[in-house]
Amino acid sequence: MPSALINVPRQAKRGDIIEIKTLMSHIMETGYRHLASGEVVPRDIITSFSCRYNGTEIFRADLFPAIAANPFITFFTTATESGKFEFEWIGDKGFSETASASISVE
Amino acid sequence: MRKPNNSTRRQFLGLAGGAAVIGAVPIVTLRPAEATPAMLATAIRNVVGEAEVRTGKVKLDVPPLVENGNTVPMTVSVSSPMTPDDYVRSIHVFNEKNPQPNIGNFYLGPRAGRAQVSTRIRLADSQKVTAIARLSDDTFWSVSVDVVVTLAACTEEAI
């Protein structure tokens, strides 16, 4: 089952730089491994990750097979207003997951 | 009596040598495809175009000695004030010897506050990892780090 772990501070002061940590459980099959029978295991990776802060995209990443299984991505943003972070992962074989976290900014 | 013996020995050695050479070829071709320096150069060109890539401003934190190439923690940071006029647009990470030269592209903006991204990557071999940052004035800055990998990623067979 796909599941996401998100770490966003619950509260922040306006203008604070906050760290956002995300982890999505996913096999990230590279497409370069072989079965014992010699068949190639088809690629199955997350290709894109994005984060929106109250609707505005603040971070986006293109992922390749060289990203380890269960992609863990951390980045920073400036806390400007109370609201919601929305995260989206898109990948091979129709993989699409979303998660969200809210923050209150004083 | 000794002469024919000698010649068979020579023939045998010749055949054995030939067989060894033939045997070596499939071993070489069975190795997983590696990104070549040309592929790395092309991948970088796709990102930077004709622009000049200068060294500096970017910091790439990867352990110099890695036990397990399947998960290698990596942090890229760029020294930038991250103001609306002067910020990091994107960070691109490349490798030399994985099957593909790309590792990841990360797009930030002035709102990031701090130009720093962390993730975990796979490394198929001891190699050089390169990070390139594109700033808001469309200049490119890079850094390269050598990493030694003891257990490579991608080598184990899937079951």
Coordinates of C-alpha atoms in Angstrom, one line a residue:
Chain A
M1 CA 0.0 0.0 0.0
P2 CA 1.4 3.4 -0.9
S3 CA 1.7 5.7 2.0
A4 CA 3.3 9.0 2.6
L5 CA 5.1 10.5 5.6
I6 CA 5.1 14.2 5.8
N7 CA 6.9 16.4 8.3
V8 CA 5.9 20.1 8.3
P9 CA 6.1 22.3 11.4
R10 CA 2.6 22.9 12.8
Q11 CA 3.3 26.5 13.7
A12 CA 5.7 29.1 12.5
K13 CA 6.3 32.8 12.7
R14 CA 5.7 34.8 9.5
G15 CA 8.9 34.9 7.5
D16 CA 10.5 31.8 9.1
I17 CA 12.3 29.4 6.9
I18 CA 10.9 26.0 7.5
E19 CA 12.0 22.6 6.5
I20 CA 9.6 20.1 4.8
K21 CA 10.4 16.4 4.9
T22 CA 8.6 14.0 2.7
L23 CA 8.8 10.2 2.3
M24 CA 6.7 8.1 -0.1
S25 CA 6.8 4.4 0.1
H26 CA 7.6 3.1 -3.4
I27 CA 9.8 0.3 -4.8
M28 CA 11.5 2.6 -7.4
E29 CA 12.3 -0.4 -9.6
T30 CA 15.1 0.8 -11.9
G31 CA 14.3 -1.2 -15.0
Y32 CA 17.9 -2.4 -15.1
R33 CA 17.5 -5.5 -12.9
H34 CA 17.1 -9.0 -14.3
L35 CA 15.2 -12.0 -13.1
A36 CA 17.1 -15.3 -12.7
S37 CA 15.5 -16.3 -16.0
G38 CA 17.1 -13.3 -17.7
E39 CA 14.0 -11.2 -18.1
V40 CA 14.4 -7.5 -17.4
V41 CA 12.2 -6.3 -14.5
P42 CA 10.2 -3.4 -16.1
R43 CA 10.8 0.1 -14.8
D44 CA 8.4 1.3 -12.1
I45 CA 9.4 4.6 -10.5
I46 CA 8.0 7.8 -9.3
T47 CA 8.9 10.3 -12.0
S48 CA 7.6 13.6 -10.5
F49 CA 7.0 15.1 -7.2
S50 CA 5.5 18.5 -6.5
C51 CA 4.5 20.6 -3.5
R52 CA 2.0 23.5 -3.5
Y53 CA 1.5 26.0 -0.7
N54 CA -2.0 27.4 -0.7
G55 CA -2.3 26.5 -4.4
T56 CA 1.1 27.9 -5.5
E57 CA 3.8 25.5 -6.6
I58 CA 6.8 26.0 -4.3
F59 CA 8.9 22.9 -5.2
R60 CA 9.0 20.4 -7.9
A61 CA 11.3 17.5 -8.7
D62 CA 11.9 15.1 -11.6
L63 CA 13.1 11.7 -10.3
F64 CA 15.1 9.1 -12.1
P65 CA 15.9 5.5 -11.4
A66 CA 19.0 6.7 -9.5
I67 CA 16.7 7.9 -6.6
A68 CA 16.7 5.2 -3.9
A69 CA 13.5 3.2 -3.0
N70 CA 11.0 5.0 -0.9
P71 CA 12.0 8.5 -2.1
F72 CA 12.8 10.8 0.7
I73 CA 13.0 14.5 -0.2
T74 CA 13.5 17.4 2.0
F75 CA 13.4 21.1 1.0
F76 CA 12.8 24.5 2.5
T77 CA 10.2 27.2 2.2
T78 CA 9.3 30.5 3.8
A79 CA 6.2 30.5 6.0
T80 CA 4.1 33.3 4.6
E81 CA 0.6 32.5 5.7
S82 CA -1.5 29.9 7.4
G83 CA -2.8 27.3 5.1
K84 CA -2.2 24.0 3.5
F85 CA 0.7 22.2 1.8
E86 CA -0.4 19.7 -0.9
F87 CA 2.0 17.1 -2.1
E88 CA 1.7 15.0 -5.2
W89 CA 3.7 12.0 -6.5
I90 CA 3.2 10.8 -10.0
G91 CA 4.9 7.7 -11.5
D92 CA 4.9 4.8 -13.9
K93 CA 2.0 2.4 -14.2
G94 CA -0.5 5.1 -13.4
F95 CA 1.0 5.8 -9.9
S96 CA -0.5 8.9 -8.4
E97 CA -0.6 9.8 -4.7
T98 CA -1.4 12.9 -2.8
A99 CA -0.9 14.1 0.8
S100 CA -1.4 17.3 2.6
A101 CA -0.4 19.1 5.8
S102 CA -1.5 22.3 7.4
I103 CA 0.5 25.1 9.1
S104 CA -0.6 28.0 11.2
V105 CA 1.5 31.1 10.8
E106 CA 1.4 33.9 13.3
Chain B
M1 CA 58.4 -39.0 -31.0
R2 CA 58.6 -35.8 -29.0
K3 CA 57.8 -33.5 -31.9
P4 CA 54.2 -34.5 -32.5
N5 CA 53.6 -34.4 -28.8
N6 CA 54.9 -30.9 -28.7
S7 CA 52.7 -29.7 -31.5
T8 CA 49.6 -31.1 -29.9
R9 CA 50.5 -29.3 -26.7
R10 CA 50.9 -26.1 -28.7
Q11 CA 47.6 -26.7 -30.5
F12 CA 45.9 -27.4 -27.2
L13 CA 47.3 -24.2 -25.6
G14 CA 46.2 -22.2 -28.7
L15 CA 42.7 -23.6 -28.5
A16 CA 42.5 -23.0 -24.8
G17 CA 43.7 -19.5 -25.3
G18 CA 41.1 -18.9 -28.0
A19 CA 38.4 -20.4 -25.9
A20 CA 39.4 -18.1 -23.0
V21 CA 39.1 -15.0 -25.3
I22 CA 35.7 -16.1 -26.6
G23 CA 34.6 -16.8 -23.1
A24 CA 35.6 -13.4 -21.9
V25 CA 33.4 -11.6 -24.5
P26 CA 30.0 -12.5 -23.1
I27 CA 31.2 -11.6 -19.6
V28 CA 32.0 -8.1 -20.8
T29 CA 28.7 -7.7 -22.7
L30 CA 26.7 -9.1 -19.7
R31 CA 27.8 -6.1 -17.5
P32 CA 25.0 -3.6 -17.0
A33 CA 25.2 -0.7 -19.4
E34 CA 27.1 2.2 -18.0
A35 CA 26.5 5.9 -18.7
T36 CA 29.5 7.0 -20.7
P37 CA 31.3 10.3 -20.2
A38 CA 29.6 11.3 -23.5
M39 CA 26.2 10.5 -22.1
L40 CA 27.0 12.6 -19.0
A41 CA 28.1 15.5 -21.2
T42 CA 24.9 15.2 -23.3
A43 CA 22.7 15.1 -20.2
I44 CA 24.5 18.2 -18.8
R45 CA 24.2 20.0 -22.2
N46 CA 20.4 19.3 -22.2
V47 CA 20.1 21.3 -19.0
V48 CA 22.6 24.1 -19.5
G49 CA 22.5 24.5 -23.3
E50 CA 25.4 26.5 -24.6
A51 CA 25.9 28.4 -21.3
E52 CA 29.2 28.2 -19.4
V53 CA 29.2 26.1 -16.2
R54 CA 31.4 27.6 -13.5
T55 CA 32.7 25.9 -10.5
G56 CA 31.6 27.2 -7.1
K57 CA 28.6 28.3 -5.0
V58 CA 27.3 24.8 -4.9
K59 CA 27.9 22.4 -2.0
L60 CA 27.3 18.7 -2.4
D61 CA 27.3 16.6 0.8
V62 CA 27.7 12.9 0.0
P63 CA 29.6 10.5 2.3
P64 CA 33.0 10.0 0.6
L65 CA 32.9 6.2 1.5
V66 CA 29.6 4.5 1.0
E67 CA 28.9 0.9 2.2
N68 CA 25.6 0.4 0.4
G69 CA 25.1 2.1 -3.0
N70 CA 21.3 1.4 -2.8
T71 CA 20.7 4.3 -0.4
V72 CA 23.2 7.1 -0.3
P73 CA 22.1 10.3 1.5
M74 CA 22.8 13.4 -0.5
T75 CA 22.4 17.1 0.3
V76 CA 22.9 19.8 -2.2
S77 CA 23.0 23.4 -1.1
V78 CA 23.7 26.6 -3.0
S79 CA 24.9 29.8 -1.5
S80 CA 22.3 32.3 -2.6
P81 CA 20.4 35.1 -0.8
M82 CA 17.2 33.7 -2.2
T83 CA 15.6 37.1 -2.7
P84 CA 13.1 37.8 -5.6
D85 CA 16.0 39.2 -7.6
D86 CA 18.7 36.7 -6.9
Y87 CA 17.6 33.1 -6.3
V88 CA 18.3 29.5 -7.4
R89 CA 15.9 28.3 -10.1
S90 CA 16.9 24.7 -10.2
I91 CA 19.4 22.1 -9.0
H92 CA 20.4 19.2 -11.3
V93 CA 22.3 16.2 -10.1
F94 CA 24.2 13.8 -12.4
N95 CA 26.4 10.8 -12.0
E96 CA 29.1 9.2 -14.1
K97 CA 28.6 5.5 -14.0
N98 CA 25.0 4.5 -13.3
P99 CA 23.1 3.2 -16.3
Q100 CA 21.6 6.7 -16.7
P101 CA 23.5 9.9 -16.2
N102 CA 20.6 11.7 -14.5
I103 CA 19.8 11.5 -10.7
G104 CA 17.3 14.2 -10.2
N105 CA 16.1 17.7 -11.1
F106 CA 14.8 20.0 -8.4
Y107 CA 13.0 23.2 -9.1
L108 CA 12.9 25.9 -6.4
G109 CA 12.0 29.5 -6.3
P110 CA 12.6 32.6 -4.3
R111 CA 10.1 31.5 -1.7
A112 CA 12.3 28.5 -0.8
G113 CA 14.2 30.8 1.6
R114 CA 17.1 28.4 1.6
A115 CA 18.5 26.7 -1.5
Q116 CA 19.0 23.2 -0.1
V117 CA 17.6 19.9 -1.1
S118 CA 18.2 16.4 0.4
T119 CA 17.3 13.0 -0.9
R120 CA 18.7 9.5 -1.1
I121 CA 20.3 8.2 -4.2
R122 CA 21.6 5.0 -5.8
L123 CA 25.1 4.6 -7.0
A124 CA 26.1 1.7 -9.2
D125 CA 29.8 2.1 -8.7
S126 CA 32.5 4.3 -7.2
Q127 CA 32.2 7.4 -9.2
K128 CA 31.9 11.2 -9.5
V129 CA 28.6 12.9 -8.6
T130 CA 28.0 16.3 -10.1
A131 CA 25.5 18.9 -9.0
I132 CA 24.7 21.9 -11.2
A133 CA 22.6 24.9 -10.0
R134 CA 20.9 27.4 -12.3
L135 CA 20.5 30.8 -10.8
S136 CA 17.9 33.4 -11.6
D137 CA 20.4 35.3 -13.8
D138 CA 20.7 32.1 -15.9
T139 CA 24.3 31.4 -14.8
F140 CA 25.2 27.8 -14.0
W141 CA 27.4 26.7 -11.1
S142 CA 28.7 23.2 -10.4
V143 CA 30.5 21.0 -8.0
S144 CA 31.7 17.4 -8.3
V145 CA 32.4 15.0 -5.5
D146 CA 34.1 11.6 -5.7
V147 CA 32.3 8.7 -3.9
V148 CA 33.7 5.3 -3.2
V149 CA 31.0 2.6 -3.1
T150 CA 31.7 -0.8 -1.6
L151 CA 28.4 -2.5 -2.3
A152 CA 27.0 -1.3 -5.6
A153 CA 23.4 -0.7 -6.4
C154 CA 21.6 -2.6 -9.2
T155 CA 23.9 -5.6 -9.0
E156 CA 21.6 -8.0 -7.2
E157 CA 19.1 -10.1 -9.1
A158 CA 15.4 -9.7 -8.6
I159 CA 13.7 -12.8 -7.4

